[in-house]
Tab-separated table of C-alpha atoms in Angstrom:
chain	number	residue	atom	x	y	z
A	1	MET	CA	235.805	174.609	128.384
A	2	PHE	CA	236.555	177.815	130.176
A	3	GLY	CA	237.955	179.178	133.380
A	4	ARG	CA	238.775	176.878	136.242
A	5	HIS	CA	238.094	173.625	134.401
A	6	ARG	CA	240.366	174.541	131.547
A	7	ARG	CA	243.177	175.359	133.965
A	8	GLN	CA	242.742	172.022	135.737
A	9	TYR	CA	242.669	170.138	132.470
A	10	THR	CA	245.827	171.730	131.131
A	11	LYS	CA	247.608	171.248	134.465
A	12	GLN	CA	246.773	167.545	134.304
A	13	ILE	CA	248.256	167.298	130.820
A	14	ALA	CA	251.365	169.109	132.028
A	15	ARG	CA	251.659	166.699	134.943
A	16	SER	CA	251.405	163.631	132.708
A	17	LEU	CA	253.986	164.957	130.279
A	18	ASN	CA	256.224	165.949	133.174
A	19	TYR	CA	256.091	162.431	134.578
A	20	ILE	CA	256.991	160.931	131.224
A	21	LEU	CA	259.899	163.289	130.685
A	22	ASN	CA	261.428	162.906	134.100
A	23	ASN	CA	261.277	159.121	134.070
A	24	PRO	CA	264.775	157.699	133.482
A	25	LYS	CA	263.393	154.642	131.728
A	26	CYS	CA	261.586	156.777	129.163
A	27	PHE	CA	263.919	159.651	128.586
A	28	ASP	CA	267.624	159.443	129.213
A	29	LEU	CA	268.260	162.533	131.318
A	30	THR	CA	272.014	162.025	131.280
A	31	GLN	CA	272.126	163.245	127.678
A	32	LEU	CA	271.278	166.691	129.049
A	33	CYS	CA	274.338	166.679	131.277
A	34	VAL	CA	277.193	169.006	130.286
A	35	VAL	CA	279.644	168.700	133.169
A	36	LYS	CA	278.781	166.273	135.915
A	37	GLY	CA	278.025	168.131	139.111
A	38	HIS	CA	278.290	171.583	137.491
A	39	HIS	CA	276.235	172.286	134.387
A	40	CYS	CA	273.352	170.738	132.584
A	41	TRP	CA	270.823	171.711	129.953
A	42	LEU	CA	267.378	172.852	130.983
A	43	VAL	CA	264.634	171.975	128.522
A	44	HIS	CA	261.391	173.952	128.445
A	45	VAL	CA	258.502	172.430	126.554
A	46	ASP	CA	255.841	175.056	125.727
A	47	ILE	CA	252.716	173.852	124.002
A	48	SER	CA	250.307	176.361	122.439
A	49	VAL	CA	246.937	174.922	121.522
A	50	LEU	CA	245.496	176.631	118.464
A	51	ARG	CA	242.284	174.679	118.365
A	52	TYR	CA	240.777	172.160	120.790
A	53	GLU	CA	238.820	169.360	119.144
A	54	GLY	CA	239.048	166.660	121.798
A	55	ASN	CA	241.787	164.259	122.845
A	56	LEU	CA	244.221	166.975	123.828
A	57	HIS	CA	246.335	164.614	125.991
A	58	ASP	CA	247.352	162.488	123.038
A	59	ALA	CA	247.869	165.398	120.654
A	60	CYS	CA	250.136	167.189	123.141
A	61	SER	CA	252.247	164.092	123.677
A	62	PHE	CA	252.648	163.568	119.910
A	63	ALA	CA	253.617	167.192	119.463
A	64	MET	CA	256.076	167.008	122.343
A	65	LYS	CA	257.720	163.858	121.062
A	66	ALA	CA	258.008	165.273	117.553
A	67	ALA	CA	259.413	168.571	118.789
A	68	LEU	CA	261.953	166.908	121.087
A	69	SER	CA	263.168	164.687	118.275
A	70	GLU	CA	263.923	167.821	116.240
A	71	THR	CA	265.563	169.767	119.056
A	72	LYS	CA	268.984	171.105	118.256
A	73	VAL	CA	271.274	171.199	121.261
A	74	PRO	CA	274.056	173.723	120.599
A	75	ALA	CA	277.617	172.434	120.664
A	76	LEU	CA	279.631	173.547	123.660
A	77	LYS	CA	283.269	174.152	124.444
A	78	VAL	CA	283.939	173.038	127.994
A	79	ASN	CA	287.085	173.842	129.936
A	80	HIS	CA	287.313	171.844	133.104
A	81	ASP	CA	290.211	172.952	135.245
A	82	GLU	CA	291.104	169.959	137.397
A	83	GLU	CA	293.141	171.756	140.058
A	84	THR	CA	290.907	174.718	140.811
A	85	ASN	CA	287.773	172.730	139.927
A	86	GLU	CA	286.533	175.600	137.773
A	87	VAL	CA	284.384	174.922	134.797
A	88	SER	CA	283.847	177.347	131.949
A	89	VAL	CA	281.337	176.581	129.276
A	90	ASP	CA	281.149	178.453	125.980
A	91	VAL	CA	278.496	178.019	123.358
A	92	CYS	CA	279.849	177.336	119.904
A	93	ASP	CA	279.396	180.170	117.395
A	94	ASP	CA	278.516	177.947	114.480
A	95	PRO	CA	274.719	177.494	114.325
A	96	TYR	CA	275.116	174.345	112.261
A	97	GLN	CA	277.019	172.496	114.959
A	98	TYR	CA	274.489	170.849	117.152
A	99	GLY	CA	273.538	167.589	118.753
A	100	VAL	CA	270.121	165.927	118.771
A	101	LEU	CA	268.197	164.383	121.616
A	102	ASP	CA	267.430	160.690	121.719
A	103	VAL	CA	263.680	160.235	122.013
A	104	SER	CA	263.433	156.669	120.736
A	105	ASN	CA	262.209	155.423	124.098
A	106	LEU	CA	259.888	158.324	124.832
A	107	PRO	CA	256.334	157.120	125.405
A	108	VAL	CA	253.255	158.587	123.875
A	109	LEU	CA	249.978	159.215	125.713
A	110	ILE	CA	246.936	157.293	124.561
A	111	THR	CA	243.571	158.102	126.118
A	112	VAL	CA	241.006	155.333	126.124
A	113	GLY	CA	237.499	156.279	127.144
A	114	GLN	CA	234.364	154.326	127.850
A	115	ILE	CA	231.012	155.364	126.417
A	116	ASN	CA	228.102	153.041	127.170
A	117	GLY	CA	230.279	149.958	127.477
A	118	VAL	CA	232.187	150.680	124.280
A	119	HIS	CA	235.864	151.600	124.487
A	120	THR	CA	236.926	154.610	122.418
A	121	VAL	CA	240.310	155.846	121.301
A	122	ASP	CA	241.041	159.341	119.939
A	123	THR	CA	237.748	160.939	120.859
A	124	THR	CA	236.361	164.057	119.225
A	125	ILE	CA	235.125	166.959	121.302
A	126	LYS	CA	231.531	165.694	121.343
A	127	GLU	CA	232.580	162.204	122.378
A	128	ASP	CA	234.815	163.716	125.034
A	129	SER	CA	231.943	165.590	126.588
A	130	VAL	CA	229.854	162.408	127.012
A	131	THR	CA	232.692	160.195	128.238
A	132	LEU	CA	232.233	159.590	131.942
A	133	ALA	CA	235.424	157.646	132.505
A	134	ARG	CA	238.714	157.636	130.649
A	135	ILE	CA	242.199	156.358	131.312
A	136	THR	CA	245.290	157.997	129.887
A	137	TYR	CA	248.077	155.512	129.297
A	138	GLY	CA	251.701	156.266	128.562
A	139	ILE	CA	252.827	153.689	126.009
A	140	LYS	CA	256.458	153.137	125.010
A	141	PRO	CA	257.378	152.237	121.410
A	142	SER	CA	257.658	148.615	122.498
A	143	GLY	CA	254.009	148.616	123.596
A	144	SER	CA	254.620	148.502	127.341
A	145	ILE	CA	252.636	150.730	129.681
A	146	VAL	CA	254.631	153.189	131.798
A	147	TYR	CA	251.951	155.590	132.993
A	148	MET	CA	248.309	155.333	133.837
A	149	ASN	CA	245.895	157.991	135.019
A	150	LYS	CA	242.176	157.719	135.391
A	151	ASP	CA	240.091	160.798	134.763
A	152	GLY	CA	236.386	161.487	134.980
A	153	GLY	CA	233.671	160.810	137.525
A	154	GLY	CA	232.484	157.470	136.140
A	155	SER	CA	233.559	154.104	137.498
A	156	LEU	CA	235.306	151.238	135.721
A	157	ASP	CA	235.551	147.616	136.742
A	158	LEU	CA	238.657	145.483	136.464
A	159	LEU	CA	237.577	143.663	133.294
A	160	ASN	CA	237.108	146.980	131.519
A	161	ILE	CA	240.446	148.296	132.732
A	162	ARG	CA	242.252	145.195	131.445
A	163	SER	CA	240.728	145.440	127.990
A	164	MET	CA	241.353	149.176	127.867
A	165	GLY	CA	244.981	148.530	128.691
A	166	LYS	CA	245.254	146.080	125.834
A	167	ILE	CA	243.618	148.525	123.410
A	168	ALA	CA	245.948	151.309	124.539
A	169	SER	CA	248.984	149.088	124.161
A	170	ASP	CA	248.075	148.153	120.580
A	171	SER	CA	247.248	151.690	119.474
A	172	GLY	CA	250.274	153.051	121.281
A	173	LEU	CA	252.499	150.716	119.316
A	174	GLN	CA	250.928	151.831	116.028
A	175	MET	CA	250.995	155.539	116.896
A	176	ASN	CA	254.612	155.468	117.963
A	177	ALA	CA	255.605	153.806	114.692
A	178	LEU	CA	253.448	156.224	112.664
A	179	LEU	CA	254.858	159.237	114.471
A	180	MET	CA	258.457	158.196	113.864
A	181	LYS	CA	257.666	157.557	110.212
A	182	LYS	CA	256.091	161.014	109.803
A	183	ILE	CA	259.049	162.647	111.539
A	184	GLN	CA	261.356	160.881	109.133
A	185	LEU	CA	259.291	162.016	106.123
A	186	SER	CA	259.270	165.572	107.411
A	187	LYS	CA	263.051	165.571	107.852
A	188	GLU	CA	263.481	164.340	104.290
A	189	LYS	CA	261.145	167.035	103.037
A	190	GLN	CA	263.009	169.742	104.937
A	191	ALA	CA	266.324	168.524	103.592
A	192	SER	CA	265.055	169.092	100.047
A	193	TRP	CA	264.164	172.722	100.826
A	194	GLY	CA	266.739	175.471	100.720
A	195	HIS	CA	265.649	177.806	103.458
A	196	THR	CA	263.036	176.504	105.894
A	197	ASN	CA	262.011	180.090	106.560
A	198	GLU	CA	260.359	180.445	103.182
A	199	ARG	CA	257.421	178.214	104.063
A	200	LEU	CA	254.374	179.708	105.711
A	201	LEU	CA	253.441	177.966	108.930
A	202	PHE	CA	250.032	176.774	107.797
A	203	ASP	CA	250.956	175.954	104.217
A	204	ASP	CA	249.694	172.570	103.002
A	205	ASP	CA	253.149	172.001	101.620
A	206	THR	CA	254.759	171.836	105.052
A	207	PHE	CA	252.617	168.956	106.273
A	208	VAL	CA	253.484	165.323	105.715
B	1	MET	CA	285.407	202.374	109.443
B	2	ASP	CA	286.477	205.570	111.086
B	3	THR	CA	284.096	208.370	110.217
B	4	SER	CA	284.825	210.740	113.037
B	5	SER	CA	286.892	213.135	110.976
B	6	PRO	CA	287.392	216.676	112.329
B	7	THR	CA	285.191	218.175	109.578
B	8	GLN	CA	282.173	216.215	110.819
B	9	LYS	CA	281.797	218.042	114.100
B	10	LYS	CA	278.208	218.444	115.221
B	11	LYS	CA	276.734	221.763	114.057
B	12	PRO	CA	274.254	223.429	116.431
B	13	ASN	CA	271.137	222.715	114.352
B	14	GLU	CA	272.366	219.421	112.912
B	15	LEU	CA	269.742	216.752	113.410
B	16	THR	CA	272.280	214.159	114.361
B	17	SER	CA	271.109	213.122	117.783
B	18	THR	CA	271.590	209.538	116.677
B	19	LEU	CA	275.103	209.872	115.331
B	20	THR	CA	276.959	209.367	118.602
B	21	THR	CA	275.124	206.160	119.403
B	22	ASP	CA	275.794	204.846	115.925
B	23	TYR	CA	279.497	205.396	116.207
B	24	ILE	CA	279.703	203.973	119.691
B	25	SER	CA	278.008	200.757	118.650
B	26	GLY	CA	280.653	200.207	116.020
B	27	PHE	CA	278.451	199.425	113.053
B	28	ASP	CA	276.327	201.494	110.733
B	29	LEU	CA	272.617	200.933	110.723
B	30	ILE	CA	272.647	202.114	107.146
B	31	SER	CA	275.752	201.165	105.209
B	32	ILE	CA	277.492	203.461	102.739
B	33	GLU	CA	275.737	201.727	99.862
B	34	GLY	CA	272.424	202.611	101.513
B	35	TYR	CA	271.351	199.196	102.810
B	36	ARG	CA	270.186	198.485	106.330
B	37	GLN	CA	271.483	195.711	108.524
B	38	ASP	CA	268.933	193.232	107.186
B	39	GLY	CA	269.575	194.175	103.572
B	40	ARG	CA	266.602	196.450	103.033
B	41	LYS	CA	266.576	199.913	101.524
B	42	PRO	CA	265.364	202.694	103.838
B	43	ASP	CA	261.952	202.801	102.160
B	44	GLU	CA	261.412	199.061	101.926
B	45	LEU	CA	258.997	197.003	103.995
B	46	ARG	CA	259.820	193.655	105.552
B	47	HIS	CA	258.715	190.471	103.789
B	48	PHE	CA	254.939	190.309	104.114
B	49	ARG	CA	252.959	187.064	103.899
B	50	VAL	CA	249.418	186.227	104.939
B	51	SER	CA	247.260	183.182	105.188
B	52	PHE	CA	243.501	183.308	105.785
B	53	ASN	CA	240.967	180.939	107.335
B	54	VAL	CA	243.570	179.379	109.541
B	55	VAL	CA	241.230	178.736	112.479
B	56	SER	CA	238.132	177.287	110.845
B	57	ASP	CA	236.213	177.549	114.096
B	58	ALA	CA	236.438	181.349	114.152
B	59	ASP	CA	234.419	183.779	112.072
B	60	GLY	CA	237.568	185.283	110.630
B	61	SER	CA	241.218	184.529	111.059
B	62	CYS	CA	244.507	185.628	109.631
B	63	TYR	CA	248.010	184.313	110.103
B	64	MET	CA	250.557	186.931	109.217
B	65	GLU	CA	254.301	186.883	108.820
B	66	HIS	CA	255.770	190.346	108.683
B	67	GLY	CA	259.503	189.861	108.531
B	68	ASN	CA	260.373	187.848	111.594
B	69	CYS	CA	257.118	188.682	113.342
B	70	LYS	CA	254.621	185.828	113.195
B	71	LEU	CA	251.197	186.267	114.649
B	72	LEU	CA	247.697	184.882	114.551
B	73	ALA	CA	244.607	187.094	114.660
B	74	THR	CA	241.152	185.560	115.105
B	75	ILE	CA	237.773	187.267	115.182
B	76	TYR	CA	234.698	185.875	116.877
B	77	GLY	CA	231.468	187.697	116.264
B	78	PRO	CA	229.357	189.603	116.081
B	79	TYR	CA	227.428	187.639	118.701
B	80	GLU	CA	224.889	188.526	121.327
B	81	GLY	CA	226.487	190.859	123.815
B	82	GLU	CA	226.153	190.920	127.552
B	83	SER	CA	223.158	192.685	129.088
B	84	ARG	CA	225.155	195.790	129.926
B	85	SER	CA	226.455	196.183	126.371
B	86	ASN	CA	225.917	199.203	124.196
B	87	GLN	CA	222.422	199.452	122.810
B	88	GLU	CA	223.272	201.258	119.587
B	89	GLN	CA	226.666	199.894	118.597
B	90	ALA	CA	228.688	196.715	118.680
B	91	VAL	CA	231.256	196.426	121.445
B	92	ILE	CA	234.708	195.354	120.355
B	93	THR	CA	236.960	193.578	122.858
B	94	CYS	CA	240.541	192.646	122.310
B	95	ASP	CA	242.561	189.876	123.902
B	96	PHE	CA	246.279	189.928	123.316
B	97	SER	CA	248.704	187.227	124.371
B	98	MET	CA	252.197	186.132	123.527
B	99	THR	CA	253.629	182.644	123.687
B	100	SER	CA	256.486	181.746	126.019
B	101	TYR	CA	258.772	181.252	123.075
B	102	CYS	CA	258.070	184.409	121.079
B	103	VAL	CA	261.215	186.234	122.117
B	104	SER	CA	264.727	184.876	122.489
B	105	GLU	CA	264.477	184.739	126.287
B	106	ARG	CA	261.664	182.512	127.493
B	107	ARG	CA	258.865	184.700	128.714
B	108	LEU	CA	256.786	183.555	131.676
B	109	ARG	CA	254.224	186.340	131.890
B	110	THR	CA	252.460	186.016	128.583
B	111	PHE	CA	249.385	188.073	129.235
B	112	GLY	CA	248.037	190.666	131.638
B	113	ASP	CA	251.216	192.694	131.946
B	114	MET	CA	251.462	196.419	131.180
B	115	LYS	CA	252.545	196.111	127.588
B	116	SER	CA	249.794	193.627	126.746
B	117	GLN	CA	247.134	195.749	128.377
B	118	LYS	CA	248.255	198.904	126.608
B	119	LEU	CA	248.243	197.112	123.292
B	120	GLN	CA	244.809	195.632	123.947
B	121	MET	CA	243.328	199.030	124.707
B	122	ALA	CA	245.010	200.628	121.723
B	123	ILE	CA	243.726	198.023	119.285
B	124	GLN	CA	240.276	198.103	120.801
B	125	ARG	CA	240.124	201.862	120.342
B	126	VAL	CA	241.405	201.720	116.770
B	127	PHE	CA	238.883	199.149	115.641
B	128	GLN	CA	235.996	200.680	117.535
B	129	GLN	CA	236.442	203.576	115.123
B	130	ALA	CA	237.220	201.579	112.017
B	131	VAL	CA	234.459	198.983	112.105
B	132	ASN	CA	230.882	199.884	111.140
B	133	THR	CA	229.608	199.154	114.613
B	134	GLU	CA	226.225	200.774	113.985
B	135	THR	CA	225.208	197.796	111.858
B	136	TYR	CA	225.398	195.486	114.884
B	137	PRO	CA	223.679	197.007	117.885
B	138	LYS	CA	223.693	195.153	121.211
B	139	SER	CA	226.349	192.734	119.994
B	140	GLN	CA	229.975	191.989	120.722
B	141	ILE	CA	232.959	191.275	118.523
B	142	ASP	CA	236.045	189.570	120.019
B	143	ILE	CA	239.534	190.015	118.655
B	144	HIS	CA	242.103	187.447	119.769
B	145	LEU	CA	245.744	188.071	118.977
B	146	LYS	CA	248.540	185.627	119.596
B	147	ILE	CA	252.156	186.424	118.897
B	148	LEU	CA	254.066	183.308	117.886
B	149	GLN	CA	257.320	185.116	117.204
B	150	SER	CA	258.096	188.710	118.008
B	151	ASP	CA	260.494	191.088	116.302
B	152	GLY	CA	260.365	194.364	118.208
B	153	ASN	CA	257.144	196.258	117.602
B	154	ASP	CA	254.056	194.082	118.026
B	155	TYR	CA	251.477	196.809	117.613
B	156	CYS	CA	251.842	197.371	113.856
B	157	PRO	CA	251.638	193.738	112.709
B	158	CYS	CA	248.717	193.269	115.146
B	159	VAL	CA	246.730	196.101	113.586
B	160	ASN	CA	247.430	194.842	110.060
B	161	ALA	CA	246.544	191.261	110.920
B	162	THR	CA	243.345	192.333	112.672
B	163	THR	CA	242.241	194.309	109.613
B	164	LEU	CA	242.715	191.252	107.435
B	165	ALA	CA	240.936	189.035	109.934
B	166	PHE	CA	237.947	191.421	109.959
B	167	ILE	CA	237.866	191.279	106.167
B	168	ASN	CA	238.018	187.482	106.348
B	169	ALA	CA	235.132	187.522	108.818
B	170	GLY	CA	233.065	189.638	106.474
B	171	ILE	CA	232.480	192.377	109.036
B	172	PRO	CA	232.034	195.732	107.273
B	173	MET	CA	234.669	198.352	108.000
B	174	LYS	CA	234.968	201.970	106.957
B	175	ASP	CA	238.370	201.280	105.393
B	176	PHE	CA	241.487	199.141	105.787
B	177	VAL	CA	243.611	200.054	108.788
B	178	CYS	CA	247.341	199.955	108.194
B	179	SER	CA	250.073	200.679	110.653
B	180	SER	CA	253.779	201.188	110.321
B	181	THR	CA	256.695	202.582	112.258
B	182	VAL	CA	259.194	205.072	110.928
B	183	GLY	CA	262.542	206.090	112.340
B	184	TYR	CA	265.175	208.629	111.521
B	185	ILE	CA	268.752	207.350	111.427
B	186	GLN	CA	271.797	208.896	109.799
B	187	ASN	CA	269.752	211.647	108.175
B	188	LYS	CA	267.406	209.230	106.469
B	189	CYS	CA	263.841	208.222	107.231
B	190	ILE	CA	263.644	204.460	107.508
B	191	ILE	CA	260.327	202.656	107.558
B	192	ASP	CA	259.177	199.427	109.186
B	193	LEU	CA	261.709	199.129	111.958
B	194	ASN	CA	262.788	195.770	113.249
B	195	GLN	CA	263.910	195.111	116.797
B	196	GLN	CA	267.522	196.098	116.332
B	197	GLU	CA	266.622	199.427	114.723
B	198	GLU	CA	263.993	200.139	117.328
B	199	GLN	CA	266.403	199.723	120.191
B	200	GLN	CA	268.496	202.609	118.945
B	201	LYS	CA	267.650	205.852	120.659
B	202	SER	CA	266.544	207.464	117.446
B	203	PRO	CA	263.388	209.466	116.749
B	204	GLN	CA	260.580	207.073	115.909
B	205	LEU	CA	256.910	207.283	115.451
B	206	THR	CA	254.078	204.858	114.768
B	207	LEU	CA	251.360	205.847	112.344
B	208	THR	CA	248.032	204.065	112.029
B	209	LEU	CA	246.236	205.171	108.909
B	210	MET	CA	243.094	204.497	106.908
B	211	PRO	CA	244.771	204.584	103.499
B	212	GLN	CA	241.860	205.193	101.141
B	213	ARG	CA	240.243	207.859	103.265
B	214	ASN	CA	243.610	209.284	104.245
B	215	ASP	CA	242.497	209.443	107.866
B	216	ILE	CA	244.994	209.126	110.657
B	217	VAL	CA	243.525	206.775	113.254
B	218	ALA	CA	246.398	206.858	115.717
B	219	LEU	CA	249.778	208.505	115.838
B	220	THR	CA	252.156	207.624	118.648
B	221	CYS	CA	255.540	209.092	119.233
B	222	GLU	CA	257.435	208.301	122.401
B	223	SER	CA	260.736	209.903	121.531
B	224	ARG	CA	262.068	213.355	120.800
B	225	VAL	CA	261.468	214.354	117.220
B	226	HIS	CA	262.748	217.658	115.892
B	227	HIS	CA	260.015	219.597	114.121
B	228	ASP	CA	262.196	219.965	111.001
B	229	ILE	CA	262.132	216.246	110.347
B	230	TYR	CA	258.628	215.621	111.676
B	231	ASN	CA	256.907	216.272	108.351
B	232	ASP	CA	259.415	214.090	106.495
B	233	MET	CA	258.804	211.260	108.904
B	234	LEU	CA	255.042	211.603	108.532
B	235	ASP	CA	255.382	211.495	104.755
B	236	ALA	CA	257.569	208.412	104.949
B	237	ALA	CA	255.105	206.731	107.303
B	238	THR	CA	252.179	207.552	105.004
B	239	SER	CA	253.955	206.073	101.998
B	240	ALA	CA	254.870	203.003	104.061
B	241	ASN	CA	251.228	202.537	104.982
B	242	LEU	CA	250.179	202.919	101.358
B	243	GLN	CA	252.668	200.218	100.365
B	244	LEU	CA	251.251	197.995	103.084
B	245	PHE	CA	247.728	198.727	101.913
B	246	HIS	CA	248.549	197.564	98.388
B	247	LEU	CA	250.079	194.370	99.725
B	248	MET	CA	247.088	193.710	101.960
B	249	LYS	CA	244.600	194.429	99.191
B	250	GLN	CA	246.477	192.085	96.876
B	251	ALA	CA	246.408	189.362	99.513
B	252	VAL	CA	242.646	189.755	99.950
B	253	ILE	CA	242.057	189.651	96.191
B	254	ASN	CA	244.210	186.514	95.839
B	255	GLN	CA	242.309	184.862	98.656
B	256	LEU	CA	238.987	185.674	96.994
B	257	LYS	CA	240.233	184.325	93.683
B	258	THR	CA	241.241	180.993	95.203
B	259	ALA	CA	238.018	180.821	97.201
B	260	LEU	CA	235.875	181.422	94.126
B	261	HIS	CA	238.069	179.203	91.930
B	262	VAL	CA	238.646	181.998	89.474
């Protein structure tokens, strides 16, 4: 996938993730607030794809959820002067004083495609290239659908859409639980290491 | 630590162009005991780690961590070149990009800017000489470099990683290509500068060397270097590159041993 199509594809992924992040029911934006009306945290999510093997929507949402759950928000010292209404914010010097973001309600994207009447989840690159119609669902950990986007030139009838929704809901539930479990395992593994810097990025040891 | 005693006035031919900046900044780049700010000796390289076959899709790939610099080099090729390509030799193209998060301030323009283009051309020229391009006429070899984390100089780790990626791809080269920077601070040659040391206005030069043939591939110097210390700096850079060469060779041998289950 090169050139214009790749740009469109990645922009669509960015749009889906953007919608999920800016939705107050999925991600509590007030936890990013520092001083109401004055300062707030700005979060940039940058995703670098090292290898594309199909189903990029889902993989990006898993990566984003995992990364946000590990984000360290530096501790701040805020001085709010009531009379002059001046606010001064200082970042704490101690790198070990930080807060974490709450991503327990953050949905995960599940793409369900249709090939020849059969519904597919987590397609490989070959299956992706023959899928004429697919729907990307945003599924919360409770299984409810918060986002839906249809992609591809093929058409779907209502019966198909309903069954795809059910499939997405079930897999979304499982994936959310699996993701949180893996994050927990990874945190335990990291706690047993001394310096996280010592591990090479692509070492088998770092994966859970 | 007050070192501006009256006996240390600058003599006319004293090569201490860096001294004033060191004192103004309030800390010594090389402490009295002889250690640099990151704990290294002046002739010590940064921690060097490599991992091969990272991108299984590519013909050759190498993930390298050189100190705080983390980058990924992948090689695609040789494959059939475009119709206007060279009839006798392979054409080597280089694509360099950084990620938004590679430096401490989020970077929006990750490719296509001046620095990236200069680096691309430099690496393309270096490897056009180093690779045995006559064995692959009418074909093209792509180098893709991605900086995941940057610590000052990107050029040297890029050259080293590309060499290892070429070896991983099995493309014949005339020799390894190693690259290292050398600076001159407080009357000592220091090798393998990190970002903090590079930002000092001290004489520095970058040497790209073929270690076994002892051929200089590229030598860049964008600062004023006094000719008295020039030879010392070149010697220090050569020894730095030889150290790097031994590390790289060892990494390749280890990789072969694990691949052949020896």
